[in-house]
mmCIF file of C-alpha atoms and ligand atoms in Angstrom:
data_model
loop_
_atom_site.group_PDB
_atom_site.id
_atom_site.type_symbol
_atom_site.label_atom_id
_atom_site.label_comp_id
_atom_site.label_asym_id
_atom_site.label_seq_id
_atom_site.Cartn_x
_atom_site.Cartn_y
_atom_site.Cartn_z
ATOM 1 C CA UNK A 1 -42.718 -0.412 3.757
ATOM 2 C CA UNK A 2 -40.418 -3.298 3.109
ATOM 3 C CA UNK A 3 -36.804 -3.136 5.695
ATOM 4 C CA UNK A 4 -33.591 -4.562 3.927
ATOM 5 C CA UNK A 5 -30.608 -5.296 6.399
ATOM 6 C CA UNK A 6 -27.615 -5.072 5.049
ATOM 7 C CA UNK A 7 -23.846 -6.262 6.034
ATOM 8 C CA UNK A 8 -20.266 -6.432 4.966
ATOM 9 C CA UNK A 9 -18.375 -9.742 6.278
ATOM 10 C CA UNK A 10 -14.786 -10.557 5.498
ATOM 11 C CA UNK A 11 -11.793 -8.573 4.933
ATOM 12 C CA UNK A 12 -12.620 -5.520 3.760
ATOM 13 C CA UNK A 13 -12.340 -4.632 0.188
ATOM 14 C CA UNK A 14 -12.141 -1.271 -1.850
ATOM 15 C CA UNK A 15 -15.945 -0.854 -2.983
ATOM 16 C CA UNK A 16 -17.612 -2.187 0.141
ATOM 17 C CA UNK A 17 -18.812 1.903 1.325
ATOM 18 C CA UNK A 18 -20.424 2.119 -2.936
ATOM 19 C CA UNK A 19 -22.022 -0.839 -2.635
ATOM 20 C CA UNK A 20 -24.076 0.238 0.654
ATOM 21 C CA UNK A 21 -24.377 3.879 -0.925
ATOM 22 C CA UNK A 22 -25.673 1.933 -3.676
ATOM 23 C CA UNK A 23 -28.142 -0.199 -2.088
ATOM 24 C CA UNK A 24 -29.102 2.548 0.583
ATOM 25 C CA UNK A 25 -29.907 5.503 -1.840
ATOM 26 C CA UNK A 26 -32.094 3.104 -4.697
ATOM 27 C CA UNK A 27 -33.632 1.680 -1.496
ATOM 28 C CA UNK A 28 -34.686 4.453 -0.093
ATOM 29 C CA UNK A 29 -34.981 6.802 -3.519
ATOM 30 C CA UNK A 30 -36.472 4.803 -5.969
ATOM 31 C CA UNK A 31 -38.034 2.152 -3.746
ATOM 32 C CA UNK A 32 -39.221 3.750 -0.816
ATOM 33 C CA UNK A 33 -37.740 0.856 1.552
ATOM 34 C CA UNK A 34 -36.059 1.098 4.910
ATOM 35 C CA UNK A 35 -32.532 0.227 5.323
ATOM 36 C CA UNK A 36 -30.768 -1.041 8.170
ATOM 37 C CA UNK A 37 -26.863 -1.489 8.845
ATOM 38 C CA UNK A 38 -25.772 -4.068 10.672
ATOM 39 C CA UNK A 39 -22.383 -3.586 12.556
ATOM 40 C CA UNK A 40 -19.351 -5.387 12.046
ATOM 41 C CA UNK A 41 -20.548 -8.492 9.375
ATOM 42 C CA UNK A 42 -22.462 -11.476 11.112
ATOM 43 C CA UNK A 43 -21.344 -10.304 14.879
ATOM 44 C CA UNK A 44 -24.258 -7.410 14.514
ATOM 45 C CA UNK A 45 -26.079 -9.436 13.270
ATOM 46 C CA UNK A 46 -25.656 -12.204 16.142
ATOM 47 C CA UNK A 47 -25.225 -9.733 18.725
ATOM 48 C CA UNK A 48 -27.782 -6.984 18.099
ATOM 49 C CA UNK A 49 -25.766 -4.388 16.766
ATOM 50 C CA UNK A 50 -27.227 -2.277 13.850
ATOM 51 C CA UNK A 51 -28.255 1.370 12.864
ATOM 52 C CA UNK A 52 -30.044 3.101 10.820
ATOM 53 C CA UNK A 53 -29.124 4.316 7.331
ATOM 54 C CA UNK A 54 -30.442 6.798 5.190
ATOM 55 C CA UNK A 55 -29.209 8.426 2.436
ATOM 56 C CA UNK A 56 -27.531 11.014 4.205
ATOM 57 C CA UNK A 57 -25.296 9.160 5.960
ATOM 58 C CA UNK A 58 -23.949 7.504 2.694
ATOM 59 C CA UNK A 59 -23.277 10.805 1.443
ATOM 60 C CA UNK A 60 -19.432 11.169 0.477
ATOM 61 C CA UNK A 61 -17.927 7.624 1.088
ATOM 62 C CA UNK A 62 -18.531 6.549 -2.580
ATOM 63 C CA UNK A 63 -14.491 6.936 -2.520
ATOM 64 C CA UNK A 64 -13.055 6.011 0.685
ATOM 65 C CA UNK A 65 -11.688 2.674 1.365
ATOM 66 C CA UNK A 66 -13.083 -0.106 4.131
ATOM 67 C CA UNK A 67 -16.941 -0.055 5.192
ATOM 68 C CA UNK A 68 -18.620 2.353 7.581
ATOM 69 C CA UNK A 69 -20.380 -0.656 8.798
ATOM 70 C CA UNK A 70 -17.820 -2.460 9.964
ATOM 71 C CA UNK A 71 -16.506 -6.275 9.267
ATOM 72 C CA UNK A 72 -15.627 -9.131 11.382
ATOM 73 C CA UNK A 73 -14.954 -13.293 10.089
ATOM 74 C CA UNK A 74 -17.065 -13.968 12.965
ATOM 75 C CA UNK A 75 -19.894 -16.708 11.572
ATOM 76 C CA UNK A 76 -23.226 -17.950 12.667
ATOM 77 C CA UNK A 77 -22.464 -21.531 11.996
ATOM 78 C CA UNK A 78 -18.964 -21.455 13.203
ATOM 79 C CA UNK A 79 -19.249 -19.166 16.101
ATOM 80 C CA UNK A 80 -22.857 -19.116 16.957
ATOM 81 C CA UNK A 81 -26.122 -21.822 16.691
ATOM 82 C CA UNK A 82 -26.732 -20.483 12.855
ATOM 83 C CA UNK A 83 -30.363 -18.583 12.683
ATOM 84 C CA UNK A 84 -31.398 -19.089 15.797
ATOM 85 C CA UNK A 85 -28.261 -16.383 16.928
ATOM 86 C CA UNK A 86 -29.547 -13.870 14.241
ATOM 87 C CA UNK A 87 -32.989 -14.418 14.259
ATOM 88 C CA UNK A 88 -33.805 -11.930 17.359
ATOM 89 C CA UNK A 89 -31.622 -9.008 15.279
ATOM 90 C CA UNK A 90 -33.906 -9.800 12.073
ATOM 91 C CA UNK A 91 -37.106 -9.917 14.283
ATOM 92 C CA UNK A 92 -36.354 -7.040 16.269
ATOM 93 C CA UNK A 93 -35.539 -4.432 13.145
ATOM 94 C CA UNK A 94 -38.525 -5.926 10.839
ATOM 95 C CA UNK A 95 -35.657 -6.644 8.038
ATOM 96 C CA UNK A 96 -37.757 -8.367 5.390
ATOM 97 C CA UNK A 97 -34.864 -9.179 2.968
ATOM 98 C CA UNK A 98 -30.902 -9.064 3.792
ATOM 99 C CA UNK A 99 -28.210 -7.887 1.695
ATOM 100 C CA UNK A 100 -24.810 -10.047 2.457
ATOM 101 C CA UNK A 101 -21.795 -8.124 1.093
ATOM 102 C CA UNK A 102 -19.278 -11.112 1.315
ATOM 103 C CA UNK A 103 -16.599 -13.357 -0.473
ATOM 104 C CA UNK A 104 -16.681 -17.085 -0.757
ATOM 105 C CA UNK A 105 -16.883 -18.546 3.336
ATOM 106 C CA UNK A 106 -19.428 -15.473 4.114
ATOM 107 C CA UNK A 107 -21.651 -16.518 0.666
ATOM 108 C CA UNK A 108 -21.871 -19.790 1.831
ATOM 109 C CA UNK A 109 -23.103 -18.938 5.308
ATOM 110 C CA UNK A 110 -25.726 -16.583 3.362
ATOM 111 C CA UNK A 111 -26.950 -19.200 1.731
ATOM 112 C CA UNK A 112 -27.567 -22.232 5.273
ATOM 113 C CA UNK A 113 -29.351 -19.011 6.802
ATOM 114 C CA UNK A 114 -31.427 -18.377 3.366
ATOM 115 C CA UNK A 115 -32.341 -22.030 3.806
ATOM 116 C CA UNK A 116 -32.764 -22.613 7.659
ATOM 117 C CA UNK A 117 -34.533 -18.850 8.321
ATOM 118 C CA UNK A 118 -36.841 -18.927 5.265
ATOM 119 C CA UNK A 119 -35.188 -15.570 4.822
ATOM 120 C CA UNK A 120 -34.713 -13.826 1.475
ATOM 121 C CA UNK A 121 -30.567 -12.857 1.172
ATOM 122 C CA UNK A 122 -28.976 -11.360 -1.744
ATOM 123 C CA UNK A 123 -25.567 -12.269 -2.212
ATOM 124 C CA UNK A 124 -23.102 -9.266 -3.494
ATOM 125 C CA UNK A 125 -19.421 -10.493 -4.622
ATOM 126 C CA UNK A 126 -16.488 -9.041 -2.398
ATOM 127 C CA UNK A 127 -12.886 -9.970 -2.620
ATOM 128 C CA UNK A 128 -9.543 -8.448 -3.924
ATOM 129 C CA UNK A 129 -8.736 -11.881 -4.269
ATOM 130 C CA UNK A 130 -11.547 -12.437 -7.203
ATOM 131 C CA UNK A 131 -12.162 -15.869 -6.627
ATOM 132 C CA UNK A 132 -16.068 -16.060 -6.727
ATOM 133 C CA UNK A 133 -17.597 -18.406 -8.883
ATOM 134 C CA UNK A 134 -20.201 -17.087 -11.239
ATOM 135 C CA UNK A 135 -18.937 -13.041 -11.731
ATOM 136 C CA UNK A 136 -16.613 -12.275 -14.396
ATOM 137 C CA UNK A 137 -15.530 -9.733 -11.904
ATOM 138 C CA UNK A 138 -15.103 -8.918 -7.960
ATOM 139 C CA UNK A 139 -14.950 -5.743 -7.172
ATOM 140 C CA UNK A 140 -11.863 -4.600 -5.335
ATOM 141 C CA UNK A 141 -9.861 -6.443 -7.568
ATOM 142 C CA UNK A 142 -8.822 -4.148 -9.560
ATOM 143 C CA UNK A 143 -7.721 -1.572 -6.984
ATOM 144 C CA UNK A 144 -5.513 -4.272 -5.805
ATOM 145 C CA UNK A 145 -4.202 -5.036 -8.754
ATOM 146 C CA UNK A 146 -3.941 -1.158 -9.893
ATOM 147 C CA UNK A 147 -1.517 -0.876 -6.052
ATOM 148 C CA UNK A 148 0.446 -3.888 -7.051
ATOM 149 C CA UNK A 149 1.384 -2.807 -10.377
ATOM 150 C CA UNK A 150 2.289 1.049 -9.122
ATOM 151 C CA UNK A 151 4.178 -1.172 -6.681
ATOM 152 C CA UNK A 152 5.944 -3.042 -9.398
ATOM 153 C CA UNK A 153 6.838 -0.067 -11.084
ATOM 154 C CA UNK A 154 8.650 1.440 -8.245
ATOM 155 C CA UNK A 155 10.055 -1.675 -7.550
ATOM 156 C CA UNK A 156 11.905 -1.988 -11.200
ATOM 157 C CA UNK A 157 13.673 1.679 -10.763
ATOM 158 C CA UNK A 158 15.365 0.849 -7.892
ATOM 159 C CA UNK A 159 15.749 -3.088 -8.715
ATOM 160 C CA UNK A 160 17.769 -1.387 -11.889
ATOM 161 C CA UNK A 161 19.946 0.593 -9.842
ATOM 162 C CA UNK A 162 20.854 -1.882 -7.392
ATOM 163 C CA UNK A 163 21.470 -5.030 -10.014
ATOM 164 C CA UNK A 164 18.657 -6.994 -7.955
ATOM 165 C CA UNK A 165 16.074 -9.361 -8.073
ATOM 166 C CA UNK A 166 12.662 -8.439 -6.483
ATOM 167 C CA UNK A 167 10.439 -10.593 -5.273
ATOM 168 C CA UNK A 168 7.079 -9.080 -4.630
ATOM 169 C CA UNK A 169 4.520 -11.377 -3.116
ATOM 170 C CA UNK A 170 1.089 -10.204 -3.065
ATOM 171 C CA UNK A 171 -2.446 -12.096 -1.622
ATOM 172 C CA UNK A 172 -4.995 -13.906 -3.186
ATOM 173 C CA UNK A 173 -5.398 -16.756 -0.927
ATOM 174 C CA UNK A 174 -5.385 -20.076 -2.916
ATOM 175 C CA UNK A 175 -5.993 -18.073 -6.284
ATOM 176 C CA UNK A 176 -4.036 -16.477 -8.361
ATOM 177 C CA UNK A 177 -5.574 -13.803 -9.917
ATOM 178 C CA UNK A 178 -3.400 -10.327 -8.490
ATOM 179 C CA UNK A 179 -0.438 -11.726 -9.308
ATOM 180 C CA UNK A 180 -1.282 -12.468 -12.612
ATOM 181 C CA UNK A 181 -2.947 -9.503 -13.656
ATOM 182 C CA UNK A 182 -0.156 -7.605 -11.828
ATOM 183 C CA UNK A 183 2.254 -9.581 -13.226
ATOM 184 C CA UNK A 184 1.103 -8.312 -16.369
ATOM 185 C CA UNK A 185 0.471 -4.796 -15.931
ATOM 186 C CA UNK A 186 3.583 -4.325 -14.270
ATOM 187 C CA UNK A 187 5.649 -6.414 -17.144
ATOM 188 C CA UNK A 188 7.151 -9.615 -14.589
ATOM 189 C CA UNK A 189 10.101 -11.473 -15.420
ATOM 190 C CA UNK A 190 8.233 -14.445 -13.729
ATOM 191 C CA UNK A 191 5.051 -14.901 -11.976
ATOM 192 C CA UNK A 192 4.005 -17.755 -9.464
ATOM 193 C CA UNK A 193 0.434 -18.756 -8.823
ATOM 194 C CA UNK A 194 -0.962 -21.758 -6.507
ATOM 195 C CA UNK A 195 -3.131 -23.014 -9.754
ATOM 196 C CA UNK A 196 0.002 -23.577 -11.469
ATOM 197 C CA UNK A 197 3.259 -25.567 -10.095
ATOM 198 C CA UNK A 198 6.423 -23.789 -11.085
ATOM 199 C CA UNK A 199 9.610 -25.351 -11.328
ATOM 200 C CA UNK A 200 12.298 -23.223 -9.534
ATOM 201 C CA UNK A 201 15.445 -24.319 -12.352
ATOM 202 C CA UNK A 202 13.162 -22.625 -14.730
ATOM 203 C CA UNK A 203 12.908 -19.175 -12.891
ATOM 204 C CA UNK A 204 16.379 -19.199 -12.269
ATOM 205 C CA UNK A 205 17.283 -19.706 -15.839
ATOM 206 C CA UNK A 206 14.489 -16.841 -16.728
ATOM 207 C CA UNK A 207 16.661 -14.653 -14.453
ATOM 208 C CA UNK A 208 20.566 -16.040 -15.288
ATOM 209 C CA UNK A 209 19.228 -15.052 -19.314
ATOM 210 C CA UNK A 210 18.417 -12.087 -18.375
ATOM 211 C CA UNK A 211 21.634 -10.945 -16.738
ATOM 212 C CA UNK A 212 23.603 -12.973 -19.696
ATOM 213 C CA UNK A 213 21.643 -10.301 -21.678
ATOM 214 C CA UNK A 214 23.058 -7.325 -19.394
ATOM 215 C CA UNK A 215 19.656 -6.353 -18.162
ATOM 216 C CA UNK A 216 20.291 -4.512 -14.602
ATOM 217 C CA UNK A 217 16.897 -6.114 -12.784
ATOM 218 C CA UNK A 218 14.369 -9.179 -12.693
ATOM 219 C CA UNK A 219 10.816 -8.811 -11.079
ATOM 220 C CA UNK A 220 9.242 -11.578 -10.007
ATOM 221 C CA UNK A 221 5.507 -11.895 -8.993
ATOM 222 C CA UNK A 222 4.592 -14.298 -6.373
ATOM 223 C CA UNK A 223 0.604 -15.159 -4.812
ATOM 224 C CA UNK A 224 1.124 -15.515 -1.173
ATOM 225 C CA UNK A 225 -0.505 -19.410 -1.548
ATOM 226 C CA UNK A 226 2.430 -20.722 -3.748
ATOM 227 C CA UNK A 227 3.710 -23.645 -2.345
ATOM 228 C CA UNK A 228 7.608 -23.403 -0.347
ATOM 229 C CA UNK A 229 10.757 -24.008 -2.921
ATOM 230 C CA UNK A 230 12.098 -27.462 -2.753
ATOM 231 C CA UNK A 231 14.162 -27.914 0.152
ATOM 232 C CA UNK A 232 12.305 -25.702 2.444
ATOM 233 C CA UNK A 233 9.296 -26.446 4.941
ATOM 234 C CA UNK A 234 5.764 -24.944 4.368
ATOM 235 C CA UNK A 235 5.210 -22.265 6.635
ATOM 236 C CA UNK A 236 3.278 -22.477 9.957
ATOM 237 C CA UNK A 237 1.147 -19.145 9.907
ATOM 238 C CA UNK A 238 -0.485 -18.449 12.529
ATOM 239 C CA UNK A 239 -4.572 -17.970 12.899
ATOM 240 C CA UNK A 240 -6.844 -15.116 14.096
ATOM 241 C CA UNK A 241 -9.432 -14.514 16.946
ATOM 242 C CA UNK A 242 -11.428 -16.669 14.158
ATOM 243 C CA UNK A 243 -9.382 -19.400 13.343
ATOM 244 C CA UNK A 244 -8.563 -17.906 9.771
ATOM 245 C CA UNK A 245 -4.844 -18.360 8.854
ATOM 246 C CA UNK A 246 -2.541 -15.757 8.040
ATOM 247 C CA UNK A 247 -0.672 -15.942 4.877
ATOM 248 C CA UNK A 248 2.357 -14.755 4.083
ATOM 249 C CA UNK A 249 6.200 -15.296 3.892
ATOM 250 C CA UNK A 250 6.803 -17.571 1.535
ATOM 251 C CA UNK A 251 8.489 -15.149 -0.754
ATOM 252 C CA UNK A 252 11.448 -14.775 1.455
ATOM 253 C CA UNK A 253 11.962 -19.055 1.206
ATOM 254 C CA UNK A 254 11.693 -18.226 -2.695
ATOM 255 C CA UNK A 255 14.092 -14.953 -2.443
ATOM 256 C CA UNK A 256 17.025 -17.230 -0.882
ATOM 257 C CA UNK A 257 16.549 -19.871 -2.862
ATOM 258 C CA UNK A 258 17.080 -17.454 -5.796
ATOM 259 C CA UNK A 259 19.623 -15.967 -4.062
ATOM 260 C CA UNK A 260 21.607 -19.137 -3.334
ATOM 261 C CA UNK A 261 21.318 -21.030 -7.051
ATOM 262 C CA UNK A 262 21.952 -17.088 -8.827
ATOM 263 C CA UNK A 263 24.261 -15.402 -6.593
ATOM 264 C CA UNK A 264 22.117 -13.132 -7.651
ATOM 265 C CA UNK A 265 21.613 -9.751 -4.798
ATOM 266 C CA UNK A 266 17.269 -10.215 -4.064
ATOM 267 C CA UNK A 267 15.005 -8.347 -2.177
ATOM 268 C CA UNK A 268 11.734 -9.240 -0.906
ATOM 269 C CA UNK A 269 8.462 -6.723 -1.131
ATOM 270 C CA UNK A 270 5.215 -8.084 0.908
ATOM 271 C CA UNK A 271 2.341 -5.966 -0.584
ATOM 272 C CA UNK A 272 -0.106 -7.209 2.112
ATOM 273 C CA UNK A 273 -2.617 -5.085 3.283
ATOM 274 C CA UNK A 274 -1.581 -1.712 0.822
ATOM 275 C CA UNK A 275 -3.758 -3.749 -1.408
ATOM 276 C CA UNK A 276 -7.280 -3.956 0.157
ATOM 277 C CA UNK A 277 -6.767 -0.281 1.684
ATOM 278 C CA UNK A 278 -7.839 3.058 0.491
ATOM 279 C CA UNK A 279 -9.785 4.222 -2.399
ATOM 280 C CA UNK A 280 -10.990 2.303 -5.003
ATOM 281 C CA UNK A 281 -10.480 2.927 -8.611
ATOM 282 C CA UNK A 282 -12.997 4.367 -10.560
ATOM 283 C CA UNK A 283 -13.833 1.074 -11.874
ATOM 284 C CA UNK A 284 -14.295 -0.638 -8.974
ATOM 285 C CA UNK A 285 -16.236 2.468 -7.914
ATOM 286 C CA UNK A 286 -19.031 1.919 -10.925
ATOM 287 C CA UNK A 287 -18.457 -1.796 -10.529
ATOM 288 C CA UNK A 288 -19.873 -1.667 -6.601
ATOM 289 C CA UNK A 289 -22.416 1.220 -7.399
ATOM 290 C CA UNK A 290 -24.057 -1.197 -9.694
ATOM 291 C CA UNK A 291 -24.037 -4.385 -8.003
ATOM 292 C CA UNK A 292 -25.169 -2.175 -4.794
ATOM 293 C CA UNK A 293 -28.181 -0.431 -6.656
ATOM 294 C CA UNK A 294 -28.860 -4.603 -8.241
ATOM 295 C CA UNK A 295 -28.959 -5.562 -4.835
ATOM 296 C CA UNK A 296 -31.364 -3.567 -3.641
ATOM 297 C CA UNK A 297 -33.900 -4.105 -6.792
ATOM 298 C CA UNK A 298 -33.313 -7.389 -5.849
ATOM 299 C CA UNK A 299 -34.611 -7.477 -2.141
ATOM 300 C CA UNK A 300 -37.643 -5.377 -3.003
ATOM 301 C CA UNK A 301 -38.528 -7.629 -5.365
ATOM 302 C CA UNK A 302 -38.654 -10.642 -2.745
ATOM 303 C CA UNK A 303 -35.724 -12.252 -4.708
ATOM 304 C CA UNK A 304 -33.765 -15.033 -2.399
ATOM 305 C CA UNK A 305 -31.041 -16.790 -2.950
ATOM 306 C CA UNK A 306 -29.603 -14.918 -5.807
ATOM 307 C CA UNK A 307 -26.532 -12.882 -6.389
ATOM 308 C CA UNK A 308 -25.821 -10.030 -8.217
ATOM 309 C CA UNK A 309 -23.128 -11.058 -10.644
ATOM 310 C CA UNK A 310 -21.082 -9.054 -13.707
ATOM 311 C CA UNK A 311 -21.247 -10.734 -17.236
ATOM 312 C CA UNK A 312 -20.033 -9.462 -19.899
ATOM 313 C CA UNK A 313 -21.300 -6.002 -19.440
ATOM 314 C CA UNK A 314 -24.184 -7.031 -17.431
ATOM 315 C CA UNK A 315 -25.383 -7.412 -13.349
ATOM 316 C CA UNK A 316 -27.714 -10.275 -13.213
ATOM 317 C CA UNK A 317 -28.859 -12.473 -10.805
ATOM 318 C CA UNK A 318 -27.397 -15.726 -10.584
ATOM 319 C CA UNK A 319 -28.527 -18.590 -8.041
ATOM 320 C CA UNK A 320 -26.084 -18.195 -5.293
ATOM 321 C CA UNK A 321 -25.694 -21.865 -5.404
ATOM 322 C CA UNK A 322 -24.171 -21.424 -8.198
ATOM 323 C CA UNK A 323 -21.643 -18.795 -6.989
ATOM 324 C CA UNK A 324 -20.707 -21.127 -3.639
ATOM 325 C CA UNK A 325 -20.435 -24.053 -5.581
ATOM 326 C CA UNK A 326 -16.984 -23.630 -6.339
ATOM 327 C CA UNK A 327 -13.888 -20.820 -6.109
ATOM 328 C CA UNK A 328 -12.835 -19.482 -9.465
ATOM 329 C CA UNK A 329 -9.155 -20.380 -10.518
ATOM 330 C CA UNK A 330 -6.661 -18.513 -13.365
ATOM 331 C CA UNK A 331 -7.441 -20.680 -16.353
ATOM 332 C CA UNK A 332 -4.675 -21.722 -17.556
ATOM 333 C CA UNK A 333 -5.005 -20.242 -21.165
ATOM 334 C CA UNK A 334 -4.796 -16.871 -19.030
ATOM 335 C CA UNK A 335 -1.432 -17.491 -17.181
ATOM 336 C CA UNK A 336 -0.235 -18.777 -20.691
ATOM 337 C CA UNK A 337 -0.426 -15.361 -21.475
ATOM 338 C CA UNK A 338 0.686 -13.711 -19.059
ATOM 339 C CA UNK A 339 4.054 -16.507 -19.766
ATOM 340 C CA UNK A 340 4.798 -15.195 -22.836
ATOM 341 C CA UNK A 341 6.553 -12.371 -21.552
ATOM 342 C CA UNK A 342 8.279 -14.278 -18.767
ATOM 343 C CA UNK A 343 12.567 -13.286 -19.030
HETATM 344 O O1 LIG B 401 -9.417 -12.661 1.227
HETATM 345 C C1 LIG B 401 -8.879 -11.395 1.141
HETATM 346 C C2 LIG B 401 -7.540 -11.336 1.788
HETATM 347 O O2 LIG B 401 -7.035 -10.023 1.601
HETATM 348 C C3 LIG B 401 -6.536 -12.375 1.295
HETATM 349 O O3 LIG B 401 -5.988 -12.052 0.057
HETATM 350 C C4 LIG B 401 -5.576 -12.395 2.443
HETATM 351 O O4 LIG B 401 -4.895 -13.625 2.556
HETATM 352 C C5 LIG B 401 -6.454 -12.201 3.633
HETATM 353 O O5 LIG B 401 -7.631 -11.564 3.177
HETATM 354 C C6 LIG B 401 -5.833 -11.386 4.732
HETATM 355 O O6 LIG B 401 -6.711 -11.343 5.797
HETATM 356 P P1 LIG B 401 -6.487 -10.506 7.129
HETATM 357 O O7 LIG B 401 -6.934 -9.108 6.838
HETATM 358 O O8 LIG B 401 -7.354 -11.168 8.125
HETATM 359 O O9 LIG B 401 -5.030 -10.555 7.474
#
């Protein structure tokens, strides 16, 4: 009977607890495989930490938020001596084939331990952030965007009765993506992305217009990795047990400098972690349920080194070369878009 490990690494991500449903009930259902969690991302895996699962324990969490296994950003190659720390975990619990449940740092360590362990890993897309190369889609995205638009809306009513400018900054790392799609669902006035430089004279005169025009409110959308306005210093943000940097802040640089060339009253709103937390929407849901039950196909059939990937309307495998060899931007053509309705 073959044994599939699987793990979540990262930040968590609305989707993660479908994905191991997914991959738990077609292993055990349709392929009659084994399936073993592995605690907290690649510290179980390091440290010896795993359990069991069968499909009753992955009964009822196709909807709740986070992972019952756990996640850490603790890595093999960073923290440990690569698959030489895991390899006692993989011997110990038979696991023939691993499912890694990961974004873009915890893909790439999937793929040195695919290589240096001879061990067959499928790759599954994770990030609200949406940045993976080679998936139209991650899932978890949408939730987050679906939070930062209801957040938007809320935002405007009282933005309106106040006379203010919002600024709502929400994450996405060096990508763009929430804010944009956010941006759009939730109709900004401007939106600021890292992919794209933005001049700050030309959101103030979006905004000035708009009061010329007697319009009580301005929203604008800001990706926590935009660079400082001119005139102030980039951020130091401090790192975690890991060495991974916390974001963050740099909308209340661009709220005073609003505030100071408008005269304009501005608020700041930091979305931060409202957006990876809860439960997903029902997208997202089907989204993880598919790549999950992929996943496991995958590993039975001996497949290494792939990813399960949305295109078009699709999950296929792609070479997970292909999805580490590069993070996925906003094209441009997208924000364009999304520009159009800027003021
Ligand atoms: O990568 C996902 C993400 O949510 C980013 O958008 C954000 O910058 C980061 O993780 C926050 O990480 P943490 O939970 O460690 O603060």
């Amino acid at each position: 009977m073959s044994v599939i490990g699987i793990l979540t690494a990262g930040g968590d991500c609305p989707g993660l607890n479908a994905v191991i449903r997914g991959v738990v009930t077609r292993a055990t259902e349709v392929h009659d495989a084994e399936v073993v969690g592995i605690l907290n991302g690649w510290e179980g895996l390091m440290r010896g930490e795993t359990r069991p699962l069968e499909r009753d324990d992955v009964r009822g969490i196709l909807g709740r938020g986070g992972t019952i296994l756990g996640t850490s950003r603790m890595d093999p190659y960073v923290h440990g001596d690569g698959y030489a720390s895991c390899e006692p975990t993989i011997r110990q619990n038979g696991i023939d084939s691993l499912v890694v449940v990961g974004g873009d740092g915890t893909l790439h360590s999937a793929l040195r331990l695919a290589d240096e362990g001879n061990l067959p890993i499928v790759g599954v897309p994770k990030t609200i952030d949406n940045d993976i190369n080679g998936t139209d889609v991650c899932f978890g995205f949408d939730t987050a965007v679906q939070v930062a638009s209801d957040a938007i809306d809320r935002l405007v009513t009282t933005a309106e009765s106040h006379n203010r400018v919002m600024v709502v900054e929400v994450m996405g790392r060096t990508k763009g993506w929430i804010a944009t799609y956010a941006g759009i669902a939730g109709g900004a006035d401007a939106i600021l992305i890292p992919e794209v430089p933005y001049d700050l004279d030309d959101i103030v005169d979006i905004l000035k217009a708009r009061h010329r025009r007697g319009v009580r409110y301005s929203i604008v959308v800001v990706a926590e990795g935009v660079p400082p306005p001119p005139g102030y210093e980039p951020l130091k943000h401090r790192t975690d047990a890991f060495g991974f940097e916390r974001l963050g802040g740099v909308s209340y640089q661009i709220s005073d400098a609003i505030e100071d060339r408008t005269g304009f009253e501005t608020r700041v709103t930091v979305l931060g972690h409202i957006q990876r937390g809860g439960s997903p929407t029902a997208f997202d849901r089907v989204l993880a349920t598919r790549l999950g039950v992929a996943a496991a196909d995958y590993a039975v059939e001996g497949r290494s080194k792939v990813m399960a990937a949305l295109r078009g309307d699709e999950i296929v495998p792609i070479p997970l070369e292909e999805a580490c060899a590069e993070t996925r931007g906003v094209p441009f053509d997208r924000y364009e878009a999304a520009r159009t309705f800027f003021g």
